[in-house]
Amino acid sequence: KPVKRIQEEEAEGISSMLSLNNKQLSQMLKSSAPAQEEEEDPLAYYENHTSQIEIVRQDRSMEQIVFPVPGICQFLTEETKHRLFTTTEQDEQGSKVSDFFDQSSFLHNEMEWQRKLRSMPLIYWFSRRMTLWGSISFNLAVFINIIIAFFYPYMEGASTGVLGSPLISLLFWILICFSIAALFTKRYSVRPLIVALILRSIYYLGIGPTLNILGALNLTNKIVFVVSFVGNRGTFIRGYKAMVMDMEFLYHVGYILTSVLGLFVHELFYSILLFDLIYREETLFNVIKSVTRNGRSILLTALLALILVYLFSIVGFLFLKDDFILEVDRLPGNHSGASPLGMPHGAATLMGTCSGDKLNCVSGVSVPEVPEGNGELESTERACDTLLMCIVTVMNHGLRNGGGVGDILRKPSKDESLFPARVVYDLLFFFIVIIIVLNLIFGVIIDTFADLRSEKQKKEEILKTTCFICGLERDKFDNKTVSFEEHIKFEHNMWNYLYFIVLVRVKNKTDYTGPESYVAQMIKNKNLDWFPRMRAMSLVCNEGEGEQNEIRILQDKLNSTMKLVSHLTAQLNELKEQMTEQRKRRQRLGFVDVQNCMSR
């Protein structure tokens, strides 16, 4: 109890000092009437409105600072905190201070915008439910595309015949009961109820009006989502350049335009809205990123494949033109083969001029006669009479077949003179283009996806085991007086450092304290040396205590050794005195003996 009383007295003293610059705290400390006893406790107010950080001075000594948190800091949203915590990049020293400091101005502006947003209750209400509007838009897009997939092209009256059966009515009531049960369990939300209402809407109104209603709802909901997005980010106050550079904002605008096209132009535009799943799921986004991240490598490899296809096309055009005969399936009624490209080798098409009675025709090229009953000429055509057509054939059929271009060429006989050349041609295309080049492209994509996955796992591990400010790892705090959780919550809380930067920017320069003046000058010079990197006062104190303990132990050992030496010295002196006495006694005895002999 005495210790607790002393701590309360110290806290009251600190609160009194802080109350000199805080009118609200001063009034709370002066309040003594019984009617004011229900107000907030001054000590609790002090705890809730102050924070502490550690800074590094110019002489590399560390100092702990306790400061009042500016009122504007309470407007920092949880979404922004989560985004900043998970997306801030590390520097070479393993700390995220550099990127964190660069975003401090943006975070301060967002605090100002959020404070202004509180004065607009309607927009604030919408902005607080941005996640809900996003989920509604995605679910509506899915329902719309399911209707299109099942009933398009739809005819009026067809839906009544399909959905008017007793089975559909039974399904409707089952969904109603299931949705009521889901409201109590809160597991499947209201999706079954929405499906039931959509079925009844199709039955009573028809497919077309139902799609129009769902499309209008989706468009309206997406507009509300964009309003919420702007309300959270403050996009408009950052200027038009920032709006154009904000890809996320442009994505939502494109979503609205696609919804407008689906509502007023054609229903099939709604299928594009399903790509919103990539935006919502990070795994799918990494799949797309695995292609775009190393896009230059993939494009260069694809260019190499195109060059090889061009070279193989030239060889085929010069030496293997007669082998490029493809089987085709002609449309009914189109057996004439009007294109010269589809004629057998050595034949051409007659393109003449005929008179009106079609009796006198002038022809310059002969037309081959196709024997009756011979269907092989009608089901095949030449595909390499021109170099361009040869390139298209090799690219189209060669890259899509597992064995290369040899799978679609004519099967030659072993007795032909070009049979060895044909074997070499097919094998080279298979090994160079199919096995090497295409697998190079697939390998780049797969390796990039694996790198993205490992980077994600490493980032999650760093977030769990590394301090955001100083970069120290969790194992540095093992067997210490301060745990890692206490360190990141009290000593190096990243938000406390942000609050202190905001305090320095909003506070009057004439009211600066010594540490605040020092940090303000460092911020002005964009010098980040005041951040503790790979250091913490708790670890320094522990190391100092360890050194003092070692010195104390050595001192005790030295004292014990000195006592032992003193004891041995005393015993030695005693032994020396005894030997001296014995020597004197022997001398006396010898003198007496001499006298006795002389007397005799």
Coordinates of C-alpha atoms in Angstrom, one line a residue:
K1 CA 0.0 0.0 0.0
P2 CA 2.8 2.5 0.7
V3 CA 4.4 1.8 -2.6
K4 CA 1.0 2.2 -4.4
R5 CA 0.4 5.5 -2.6
I6 CA 3.9 6.8 -3.6
Q7 CA 3.1 5.9 -7.3
E8 CA -0.2 7.7 -7.1
E9 CA 1.5 10.8 -5.7
E10 CA 4.1 10.7 -8.5
A11 CA 1.4 10.3 -11.1
E12 CA -0.5 13.2 -9.6
G13 CA 2.6 15.3 -9.7
I14 CA 3.1 14.6 -13.4
S15 CA -0.6 15.3 -14.1
S16 CA -0.2 18.6 -12.4
M17 CA 2.7 19.5 -14.6
L18 CA 0.8 18.5 -17.7
S19 CA -2.2 20.4 -16.6
L20 CA -0.3 23.7 -17.0
N21 CA -0.6 23.2 -20.8
N22 CA -4.0 21.4 -20.9
K23 CA -7.1 23.3 -19.8
Q24 CA -9.3 20.2 -19.7
L25 CA -7.0 18.3 -17.5
S26 CA -6.6 21.3 -15.2
Q27 CA -10.3 21.6 -14.7
M28 CA -10.5 17.9 -13.9
L29 CA -7.8 18.2 -11.3
K30 CA -9.4 21.2 -9.7
S31 CA -12.9 19.5 -9.6
S32 CA -13.7 18.5 -6.0
A33 CA -17.5 18.8 -5.8
P34 CA -19.4 15.6 -5.2
A35 CA -21.4 16.2 -8.4
Q36 CA -18.2 16.0 -10.4
E37 CA -17.0 12.7 -9.0
E38 CA -18.6 10.8 -11.8
E39 CA -16.3 12.5 -14.4
E40 CA -13.2 10.8 -15.8
D41 CA -10.4 10.1 -13.3
P42 CA -7.4 12.5 -13.9
L43 CA -5.0 9.5 -13.7
A44 CA -7.1 7.6 -16.3
Y45 CA -7.2 10.7 -18.5
Y46 CA -3.4 11.0 -18.2
E47 CA -2.9 7.4 -19.2
N48 CA -5.3 7.7 -22.2
H49 CA -4.0 10.9 -23.6
T50 CA -0.2 10.5 -23.2
S51 CA 2.3 8.2 -24.9
Q52 CA 6.0 7.5 -24.7
I53 CA 8.7 6.9 -27.2
E54 CA 12.5 6.5 -27.3
I55 CA 14.7 8.7 -29.3
V56 CA 18.5 8.8 -30.0
R57 CA 20.4 12.0 -29.4
Q58 CA 23.3 13.3 -31.4
D59 CA 25.8 11.8 -28.9
R60 CA 24.1 8.4 -29.6
S61 CA 22.6 8.3 -26.1
M62 CA 19.0 7.2 -25.8
E63 CA 16.2 9.2 -24.1
Q64 CA 12.7 8.4 -23.2
I65 CA 10.0 11.0 -23.9
V66 CA 6.5 11.2 -22.5
F67 CA 4.2 13.5 -24.6
P68 CA 0.5 14.4 -24.9
V69 CA -1.2 12.8 -27.9
P70 CA -2.8 15.4 -30.3
G71 CA -6.5 15.2 -30.5
I72 CA -6.4 14.8 -34.3
C73 CA -4.7 11.4 -34.0
Q74 CA -7.9 9.7 -32.9
F75 CA -9.3 10.1 -36.4
L76 CA -6.8 7.6 -37.8
T77 CA -8.9 4.7 -39.1
E78 CA -8.2 1.0 -38.4
E79 CA -8.2 0.3 -42.2
T80 CA -5.4 2.7 -42.7
K81 CA -3.4 1.3 -39.7
H82 CA -3.8 -2.2 -41.1
R83 CA -2.8 -1.2 -44.6
L84 CA 0.3 0.7 -43.4
F85 CA 1.4 -2.1 -41.1
T86 CA 1.2 -4.7 -43.8
T87 CA 2.5 -2.8 -46.8
T88 CA 5.4 -0.7 -45.4
E89 CA 8.6 -1.9 -47.0
Q90 CA 11.9 -2.6 -45.1
D91 CA 15.1 -0.8 -45.6
E92 CA 18.6 -2.3 -45.8
Q93 CA 18.9 -2.3 -42.0
G94 CA 15.7 -4.3 -41.5
S95 CA 13.8 -1.3 -40.3
K96 CA 10.6 0.2 -41.8
V97 CA 11.3 3.7 -40.6
S98 CA 12.2 5.2 -44.0
D99 CA 8.9 4.2 -45.7
F100 CA 7.0 4.9 -42.5
F101 CA 8.4 8.4 -42.3
D102 CA 7.7 9.1 -46.0
Q103 CA 4.0 8.3 -45.4
S104 CA 3.6 10.4 -42.3
S105 CA 2.5 13.5 -44.3
F106 CA -0.1 11.5 -46.1
L107 CA -1.4 10.0 -42.8
H108 CA -1.6 13.5 -41.3
N109 CA -3.6 14.7 -44.2
E110 CA -5.9 11.7 -43.9
M111 CA -6.4 12.5 -40.2
E112 CA -7.5 16.0 -41.2
W113 CA -9.9 14.6 -43.8
Q114 CA -11.4 12.2 -41.4
R115 CA -12.0 15.0 -38.9
K116 CA -13.7 17.0 -41.6
L117 CA -15.7 13.9 -42.6
R118 CA -17.2 13.7 -39.1
S119 CA -19.1 16.9 -40.0
M120 CA -20.8 15.1 -42.9
P121 CA -22.8 12.3 -41.1
L122 CA -24.3 10.8 -44.2
I123 CA -21.0 10.3 -46.1
Y124 CA -19.3 9.2 -42.8
W125 CA -22.0 6.5 -42.3
F126 CA -21.5 5.2 -45.9
S127 CA -17.7 5.3 -45.6
R128 CA -17.7 3.2 -42.4
R129 CA -19.4 0.3 -44.3
M130 CA -17.2 0.1 -47.3
T131 CA -16.5 -3.6 -46.9
L132 CA -20.3 -4.3 -46.8
W133 CA -20.9 -2.4 -50.1
G134 CA -18.0 -4.3 -51.8
S135 CA -19.5 -7.7 -50.7
I136 CA -22.9 -6.7 -52.0
S137 CA -21.5 -5.6 -55.4
F138 CA -19.7 -8.9 -55.9
N139 CA -22.7 -11.0 -54.8
L140 CA -25.0 -9.1 -57.2
A141 CA -22.5 -9.6 -60.1
V142 CA -22.5 -13.3 -59.4
F143 CA -26.3 -13.6 -59.3
I144 CA -26.6 -11.6 -62.5
N145 CA -24.1 -13.8 -64.3
I146 CA -25.8 -17.0 -63.0
I147 CA -29.1 -15.8 -64.5
I148 CA -27.5 -15.0 -67.8
A149 CA -25.7 -18.3 -67.9
F150 CA -28.9 -20.3 -67.3
F151 CA -31.5 -18.3 -69.4
Y152 CA -29.6 -16.4 -72.1
P153 CA -30.8 -15.9 -74.8
Y154 CA -34.1 -15.6 -73.0
M155 CA -37.6 -15.2 -74.4
E156 CA -40.6 -13.7 -72.8
G157 CA -42.9 -16.4 -71.3
A158 CA -40.1 -19.0 -71.2
S159 CA -39.2 -18.2 -67.6
T160 CA -42.8 -18.7 -66.5
G161 CA -42.9 -22.2 -68.0
V162 CA -39.6 -23.2 -66.4
L163 CA -40.1 -21.6 -63.0
G164 CA -43.9 -22.3 -62.8
S165 CA -43.5 -26.0 -61.9
P166 CA -44.3 -27.2 -58.4
L167 CA -40.7 -28.2 -57.9
I168 CA -39.6 -24.6 -58.2
S169 CA -42.3 -23.5 -55.8
L170 CA -41.1 -26.1 -53.3
L171 CA -37.5 -24.9 -53.8
F172 CA -38.7 -21.3 -53.2
W173 CA -40.2 -22.1 -49.8
I174 CA -37.2 -24.3 -48.9
L175 CA -34.9 -21.3 -49.5
I176 CA -37.2 -19.0 -47.5
C177 CA -37.1 -21.4 -44.5
F178 CA -33.3 -21.9 -44.9
S179 CA -32.8 -18.1 -45.0
I180 CA -34.8 -17.6 -41.8
A181 CA -32.7 -20.3 -40.1
A182 CA -29.5 -18.6 -41.4
L183 CA -30.5 -15.3 -39.8
F184 CA -30.3 -17.0 -36.4
T185 CA -27.1 -19.0 -37.1
K186 CA -25.4 -16.0 -38.9
R187 CA -23.5 -18.5 -41.1
Y188 CA -24.9 -18.1 -44.6
S189 CA -26.1 -14.5 -44.2
V190 CA -29.0 -13.5 -46.4
R191 CA -27.9 -15.2 -49.7
P192 CA -30.7 -17.9 -49.6
L193 CA -33.3 -15.2 -49.2
I194 CA -31.9 -13.2 -52.1
V195 CA -31.9 -16.3 -54.3
A196 CA -35.6 -16.9 -53.4
L197 CA -36.6 -13.4 -54.1
I198 CA -34.7 -13.5 -57.5
L199 CA -36.6 -16.7 -58.4
R200 CA -40.0 -15.1 -57.6
S201 CA -39.0 -11.9 -59.5
I202 CA -38.2 -14.0 -62.6
Y203 CA -41.5 -15.8 -62.3
Y204 CA -43.6 -12.7 -61.9
L205 CA -41.7 -10.1 -63.8
G206 CA -39.6 -12.1 -66.3
I207 CA -35.9 -12.4 -66.9
G208 CA -35.3 -9.1 -68.6
P209 CA -36.9 -6.9 -66.0
T210 CA -35.2 -8.9 -63.2
L211 CA -31.8 -8.4 -64.8
N212 CA -32.5 -4.7 -65.1
I213 CA -33.5 -4.4 -61.5
L214 CA -30.4 -6.3 -60.3
G215 CA -28.2 -4.3 -62.7
A216 CA -29.6 -1.0 -61.4
L217 CA -29.1 -2.2 -57.8
N218 CA -25.5 -3.2 -58.6
L219 CA -24.8 0.2 -60.2
T220 CA -26.3 2.1 -57.3
N221 CA -24.4 0.0 -54.8
K222 CA -21.1 0.5 -56.6
I223 CA -21.6 4.3 -56.7
V224 CA -22.2 4.1 -52.9
F225 CA -19.0 2.1 -52.6
V226 CA -17.0 4.7 -54.5
V227 CA -18.4 7.4 -52.2
S228 CA -17.3 5.3 -49.3
F229 CA -13.9 4.7 -50.8
V230 CA -13.4 8.5 -51.4
G231 CA -14.6 9.2 -47.9
N232 CA -12.0 6.9 -46.4
R233 CA -9.1 7.9 -48.6
G234 CA -9.9 11.6 -49.2
T235 CA -9.2 11.1 -52.9
F236 CA -10.7 14.4 -54.1
I237 CA -8.7 16.6 -51.7
R238 CA -5.4 15.3 -53.1
G239 CA -5.9 16.8 -56.5
Y240 CA -6.6 15.5 -59.9
K241 CA -3.1 14.2 -60.5
A242 CA -3.4 12.0 -57.4
M243 CA -6.8 10.8 -58.6
V244 CA -5.4 9.8 -62.0
M245 CA -2.4 8.0 -60.4
D246 CA -4.6 6.2 -57.9
M247 CA -5.1 2.9 -59.8
E248 CA -7.5 1.5 -57.2
F249 CA -9.8 4.5 -57.7
L250 CA -9.6 4.1 -61.5
Y251 CA -10.5 0.4 -61.1
H252 CA -13.7 1.3 -59.3
V253 CA -14.6 3.9 -61.9
G254 CA -14.0 1.2 -64.6
Y255 CA -16.3 -1.1 -62.7
I256 CA -19.1 1.6 -62.7
L257 CA -18.6 2.1 -66.5
T258 CA -18.9 -1.7 -67.1
S259 CA -22.1 -1.8 -65.0
V260 CA -23.5 1.1 -67.1
L261 CA -22.7 -0.8 -70.3
G262 CA -24.3 -4.0 -69.0
L263 CA -27.4 -2.1 -68.0
F264 CA -27.9 0.1 -71.1
V265 CA -26.0 -1.7 -73.9
H266 CA -25.9 -5.4 -73.5
E267 CA -26.2 -7.9 -70.7
L268 CA -23.1 -9.8 -71.6
F269 CA -21.0 -6.9 -70.3
Y270 CA -21.8 -8.1 -66.8
S271 CA -19.5 -11.0 -67.3
I272 CA -16.5 -8.6 -67.0
L273 CA -17.6 -7.8 -63.4
L274 CA -16.6 -11.3 -62.3
F275 CA -12.9 -10.2 -62.5
D276 CA -13.6 -8.4 -59.3
L277 CA -12.7 -11.7 -57.6
I278 CA -9.1 -11.0 -58.5
Y279 CA -9.2 -7.7 -56.7
R280 CA -10.8 -9.3 -53.6
E281 CA -8.6 -12.4 -53.3
E282 CA -4.9 -11.9 -52.8
T283 CA -4.0 -15.4 -54.0
L284 CA -5.6 -14.7 -57.4
F285 CA -3.9 -11.3 -57.5
N286 CA -0.5 -13.0 -57.0
V287 CA -1.3 -15.4 -59.9
I288 CA -1.8 -12.4 -62.2
K289 CA 1.2 -10.7 -60.7
S290 CA 3.4 -13.7 -61.4
V291 CA 2.9 -12.9 -65.1
T292 CA 3.2 -9.2 -65.0
R293 CA 6.1 -8.9 -62.5
N294 CA 8.6 -10.4 -64.9
G295 CA 6.7 -9.3 -68.0
R296 CA 9.9 -8.1 -69.8
S297 CA 11.5 -11.5 -69.5
I298 CA 8.4 -13.2 -70.7
L299 CA 8.0 -10.8 -73.6
L300 CA 11.7 -11.3 -74.7
T301 CA 11.3 -15.1 -74.5
A302 CA 8.2 -14.9 -76.5
L303 CA 10.0 -12.7 -79.1
L304 CA 12.7 -15.4 -79.3
A305 CA 10.0 -18.0 -79.9
L306 CA 8.5 -15.8 -82.7
I307 CA 12.0 -15.5 -84.3
L308 CA 12.4 -19.3 -84.3
V309 CA 8.9 -19.7 -85.8
Y310 CA 9.8 -17.3 -88.5
L311 CA 13.0 -19.2 -89.3
F312 CA 11.2 -22.6 -89.3
S313 CA 8.5 -21.1 -91.6
I314 CA 11.2 -20.0 -94.1
V315 CA 12.7 -23.5 -94.2
G316 CA 9.3 -25.0 -94.6
F317 CA 8.4 -22.6 -97.4
L318 CA 11.6 -23.3 -99.3
F319 CA 11.9 -27.0 -99.0
L320 CA 8.8 -28.6 -97.4
K321 CA 6.0 -26.6 -99.1
D322 CA 4.2 -29.8 -100.4
D323 CA 4.0 -31.2 -96.8
F324 CA 1.9 -28.4 -95.5
I325 CA -1.5 -30.0 -96.4
L326 CA -4.1 -29.6 -93.7
E327 CA -7.4 -31.3 -93.2
V328 CA -10.3 -28.9 -93.0
D329 CA -14.0 -29.2 -92.2
R330 CA -15.8 -26.9 -94.6
L331 CA -19.2 -25.4 -93.8
P332 CA -22.2 -27.0 -95.5
G333 CA -22.7 -25.5 -99.0
N334 CA -19.1 -24.3 -99.2
H335 CA -17.4 -27.0 -101.2
S336 CA -16.0 -24.9 -104.0
G337 CA -12.9 -23.8 -102.3
A338 CA -13.1 -20.3 -103.6
S339 CA -9.8 -19.3 -102.0
P340 CA -6.7 -19.9 -104.1
L341 CA -4.9 -20.8 -100.9
G342 CA -7.0 -24.0 -100.6
M343 CA -6.1 -25.5 -104.1
P344 CA -3.8 -28.4 -104.7
H345 CA -0.2 -27.9 -105.6
G346 CA 0.2 -26.6 -109.2
A347 CA -3.4 -25.5 -109.7
A348 CA -4.8 -22.0 -109.8
T349 CA -8.1 -20.4 -110.0
L350 CA -9.6 -19.0 -113.2
M351 CA -10.5 -15.4 -112.7
G352 CA -11.9 -14.3 -116.1
T353 CA -14.3 -11.9 -117.5
C354 CA -17.6 -13.2 -118.8
S355 CA -20.3 -11.5 -120.7
G356 CA -23.8 -11.1 -119.5
D357 CA -25.1 -14.2 -121.2
K358 CA -22.3 -16.2 -119.6
L359 CA -21.5 -17.9 -122.9
N360 CA -18.3 -16.1 -123.9
C361 CA -15.8 -16.1 -121.1
V362 CA -12.1 -15.1 -121.4
S363 CA -10.0 -17.0 -119.0
G364 CA -6.3 -16.7 -118.3
V365 CA -5.9 -19.6 -115.8
S366 CA -7.1 -23.1 -116.0
V367 CA -9.4 -24.6 -113.3
P368 CA -8.7 -28.1 -112.1
E369 CA -11.3 -30.7 -112.6
V370 CA -12.2 -32.4 -109.4
P371 CA -13.3 -36.0 -110.0
E372 CA -16.8 -36.9 -108.8
G373 CA -16.9 -38.8 -105.5
N374 CA -13.4 -37.7 -104.6
G375 CA -13.9 -36.1 -101.1
E376 CA -10.2 -35.9 -100.2
L377 CA -9.5 -32.8 -102.2
E378 CA -12.5 -31.0 -100.6
S379 CA -11.4 -31.9 -97.1
T380 CA -7.7 -30.7 -97.4
E381 CA -6.0 -27.5 -98.5
R382 CA -2.5 -26.2 -98.9
A383 CA -1.2 -24.0 -96.1
C384 CA 2.2 -22.9 -97.2
D385 CA 1.8 -21.4 -100.7
T386 CA 2.9 -18.0 -99.3
L387 CA 5.4 -17.2 -96.6
L388 CA 2.8 -15.3 -94.6
M389 CA 0.4 -18.3 -94.6
C390 CA 3.3 -20.6 -93.7
I391 CA 4.2 -18.4 -90.7
V392 CA 0.6 -18.4 -89.6
T393 CA 0.3 -22.1 -89.9
V394 CA 3.5 -22.9 -88.0
M395 CA 2.6 -20.5 -85.2
N396 CA -1.0 -21.5 -85.0
H397 CA -0.7 -25.3 -85.3
G398 CA 3.0 -25.8 -84.3
L399 CA 2.8 -24.0 -80.9
R400 CA -0.6 -25.6 -80.0
N401 CA 0.4 -29.2 -80.7
G402 CA 2.3 -31.2 -78.2
G403 CA 4.6 -32.7 -80.8
G404 CA 5.2 -29.4 -82.7
V405 CA 4.5 -28.6 -86.3
G406 CA 5.2 -32.2 -87.3
D407 CA 1.8 -33.3 -86.0
I408 CA -0.1 -31.5 -88.6
L409 CA 2.1 -32.0 -91.6
R410 CA 1.8 -34.7 -94.2
K411 CA 3.2 -38.1 -93.2
P412 CA 6.1 -38.7 -95.6
S413 CA 7.3 -42.0 -96.9
K414 CA 10.7 -43.3 -96.0
D415 CA 11.5 -43.7 -99.7
E416 CA 11.2 -40.0 -100.4
S417 CA 14.4 -38.0 -100.8
L418 CA 13.5 -35.3 -98.3
F419 CA 12.5 -37.9 -95.6
P420 CA 15.8 -37.3 -93.5
A421 CA 15.4 -33.5 -93.8
R422 CA 11.8 -33.8 -92.6
V423 CA 12.8 -35.9 -89.6
V424 CA 15.4 -33.3 -88.6
Y425 CA 12.9 -30.4 -89.2
D426 CA 10.3 -32.0 -86.9
L427 CA 12.7 -32.9 -84.2
L428 CA 14.4 -29.5 -84.1
F429 CA 11.1 -27.7 -83.9
F430 CA 10.0 -30.1 -81.1
F431 CA 13.2 -29.7 -79.0
I432 CA 14.0 -26.0 -79.5
V433 CA 10.5 -24.4 -79.6
I434 CA 8.2 -26.8 -77.7
I435 CA 10.6 -28.2 -75.0
I436 CA 13.1 -25.3 -74.4
V437 CA 11.4 -22.0 -75.3
L438 CA 7.9 -22.6 -74.1
N439 CA 9.1 -24.2 -70.9
L440 CA 11.3 -21.2 -70.4
I441 CA 8.2 -19.0 -70.4
F442 CA 6.3 -21.4 -68.1
G443 CA 9.4 -21.6 -65.8
V444 CA 9.6 -17.8 -65.4
I445 CA 5.9 -17.7 -64.5
I446 CA 6.1 -20.6 -62.0
D447 CA 9.3 -19.3 -60.4
T448 CA 7.8 -15.8 -60.0
F449 CA 4.7 -17.3 -58.4
A450 CA 6.9 -19.3 -56.0
D451 CA 8.9 -16.1 -55.2
L452 CA 5.7 -14.2 -54.4
R453 CA 4.5 -16.9 -52.1
S454 CA 7.8 -17.1 -50.2
E455 CA 8.0 -13.3 -50.0
K456 CA 4.5 -13.3 -48.5
Q457 CA 5.4 -15.9 -45.9
K458 CA 8.6 -14.0 -45.1
K459 CA 6.7 -10.7 -44.7
E460 CA 4.2 -12.4 -42.4
E461 CA 7.1 -13.8 -40.4
I462 CA 8.8 -10.4 -40.1
L463 CA 5.6 -8.8 -39.0
K464 CA 5.2 -11.3 -36.2
T465 CA 8.8 -11.5 -35.0
T466 CA 10.5 -8.1 -35.7
C467 CA 10.0 -4.7 -34.2
F468 CA 8.6 -2.2 -36.7
I469 CA 10.7 0.7 -35.5
C470 CA 14.1 -0.7 -34.4
G471 CA 14.2 -3.9 -36.3
L472 CA 15.2 -6.1 -33.4
E473 CA 13.9 -9.7 -33.5
R474 CA 11.9 -11.5 -30.9
D475 CA 14.8 -13.7 -29.6
K476 CA 16.7 -10.6 -28.5
F477 CA 14.2 -10.2 -25.6
D478 CA 14.4 -13.8 -24.4
N479 CA 15.2 -14.0 -20.7
K480 CA 15.0 -10.2 -20.4
T481 CA 12.9 -8.0 -18.0
V482 CA 10.8 -6.7 -20.9
S483 CA 9.1 -9.2 -23.3
F484 CA 8.9 -8.6 -27.0
E485 CA 5.1 -7.9 -26.8
E486 CA 5.7 -5.2 -24.1
H487 CA 8.5 -3.7 -26.2
I488 CA 6.4 -3.2 -29.3
K489 CA 3.4 -2.0 -27.3
F490 CA 5.0 0.4 -24.9
E491 CA 8.6 1.2 -25.8
H492 CA 8.5 1.2 -29.6
N493 CA 4.9 1.5 -30.5
M494 CA 4.8 2.6 -34.2
W495 CA 1.7 4.7 -33.7
N496 CA 3.2 6.6 -30.8
Y497 CA 6.0 7.7 -33.1
L498 CA 3.5 8.8 -35.7
Y499 CA 1.6 10.7 -33.0
F500 CA 4.8 12.4 -31.9
I501 CA 5.6 13.5 -35.5
V502 CA 2.0 14.9 -35.8
L503 CA 2.5 16.7 -32.4
V504 CA 5.7 18.4 -33.7
R505 CA 3.9 19.5 -36.9
V506 CA 0.8 20.9 -35.2
K507 CA 2.4 22.4 -32.1
N508 CA 3.6 26.0 -31.9
K509 CA 7.4 26.2 -32.2
T510 CA 7.6 28.6 -29.3
D511 CA 6.1 25.9 -27.0
Y512 CA 8.6 23.2 -28.0
T513 CA 10.4 21.3 -25.3
G514 CA 14.1 20.3 -25.7
P515 CA 13.4 16.9 -27.3
E516 CA 10.7 18.3 -29.5
S517 CA 13.0 21.0 -30.9
Y518 CA 15.6 18.4 -31.6
V519 CA 13.2 16.1 -33.4
A520 CA 11.6 19.0 -35.3
Q521 CA 15.0 20.0 -36.7
M522 CA 15.7 16.4 -37.6
I523 CA 12.3 16.1 -39.4
K524 CA 13.0 19.3 -41.2
N525 CA 16.3 18.0 -42.5
K526 CA 14.7 14.6 -43.2
N527 CA 17.2 13.0 -40.9
L528 CA 16.1 9.7 -39.4
D529 CA 18.9 9.3 -37.0
W530 CA 16.6 10.1 -34.1
F531 CA 14.8 6.8 -34.5
P532 CA 16.3 4.0 -32.5
R533 CA 17.6 1.3 -34.9
M534 CA 18.7 -2.0 -33.6
R535 CA 18.6 -0.5 -30.1
A536 CA 16.3 -0.4 -27.1
M537 CA 16.7 1.2 -23.7
S538 CA 15.5 -1.9 -21.9
L539 CA 18.2 -4.0 -23.5
V540 CA 20.8 -1.3 -22.7
C541 CA 19.7 -1.2 -19.1
N542 CA 19.8 -5.0 -18.9
E543 CA 23.3 -5.0 -20.3
G544 CA 24.3 -2.3 -17.9
E545 CA 22.8 -4.3 -15.0
G546 CA 24.7 -7.4 -16.2
E547 CA 28.0 -5.5 -16.2
Q548 CA 27.3 -4.1 -12.7
N549 CA 26.5 -7.6 -11.5
E550 CA 29.8 -8.9 -12.9
I551 CA 31.7 -6.1 -11.3
R552 CA 30.0 -6.7 -8.0
I553 CA 30.9 -10.4 -8.2
L554 CA 34.5 -9.6 -9.0
Q555 CA 34.6 -7.2 -6.1
D556 CA 33.3 -9.8 -3.7
K557 CA 35.8 -12.3 -4.9
L558 CA 38.6 -9.6 -4.5
N559 CA 37.4 -8.9 -1.0
S560 CA 37.4 -12.5 0.0
T561 CA 40.9 -12.9 -1.5
M562 CA 42.1 -9.9 0.5
K563 CA 40.7 -11.4 3.6
L564 CA 42.4 -14.7 3.0
V565 CA 45.7 -12.9 2.3
S566 CA 45.4 -10.9 5.5
H567 CA 44.6 -14.1 7.4
L568 CA 47.7 -15.9 5.9
T569 CA 49.8 -12.8 6.7
A570 CA 48.8 -12.9 10.3
Q571 CA 49.5 -16.6 10.6
L572 CA 52.9 -16.0 9.0
N573 CA 53.7 -13.2 11.4
E574 CA 52.8 -15.4 14.3
L575 CA 55.0 -18.2 13.0
K576 CA 57.9 -15.8 12.6
E577 CA 57.5 -14.5 16.2
Q578 CA 57.5 -18.1 17.5
M579 CA 60.6 -18.9 15.5
T580 CA 62.3 -15.8 16.9
E581 CA 61.4 -16.7 20.5
Q582 CA 62.7 -20.2 20.0
R583 CA 66.0 -18.9 18.6
K584 CA 66.4 -16.5 21.6
R585 CA 65.7 -19.4 24.0
R586 CA 68.3 -21.5 22.4
Q587 CA 70.8 -18.7 22.6
R588 CA 70.1 -18.3 26.3
L589 CA 70.5 -22.0 26.9
G590 CA 73.8 -22.0 25.0
F591 CA 75.1 -19.1 27.1
V592 CA 74.2 -20.9 30.4
D593 CA 76.0 -24.0 29.2
V594 CA 79.1 -22.0 28.4
Q595 CA 79.1 -20.4 31.9
N596 CA 78.8 -23.8 33.6
C597 CA 81.8 -25.1 31.6
M598 CA 83.9 -22.2 32.6
S599 CA 83.0 -22.5 36.2
R600 CA 84.2 -26.1 36.2

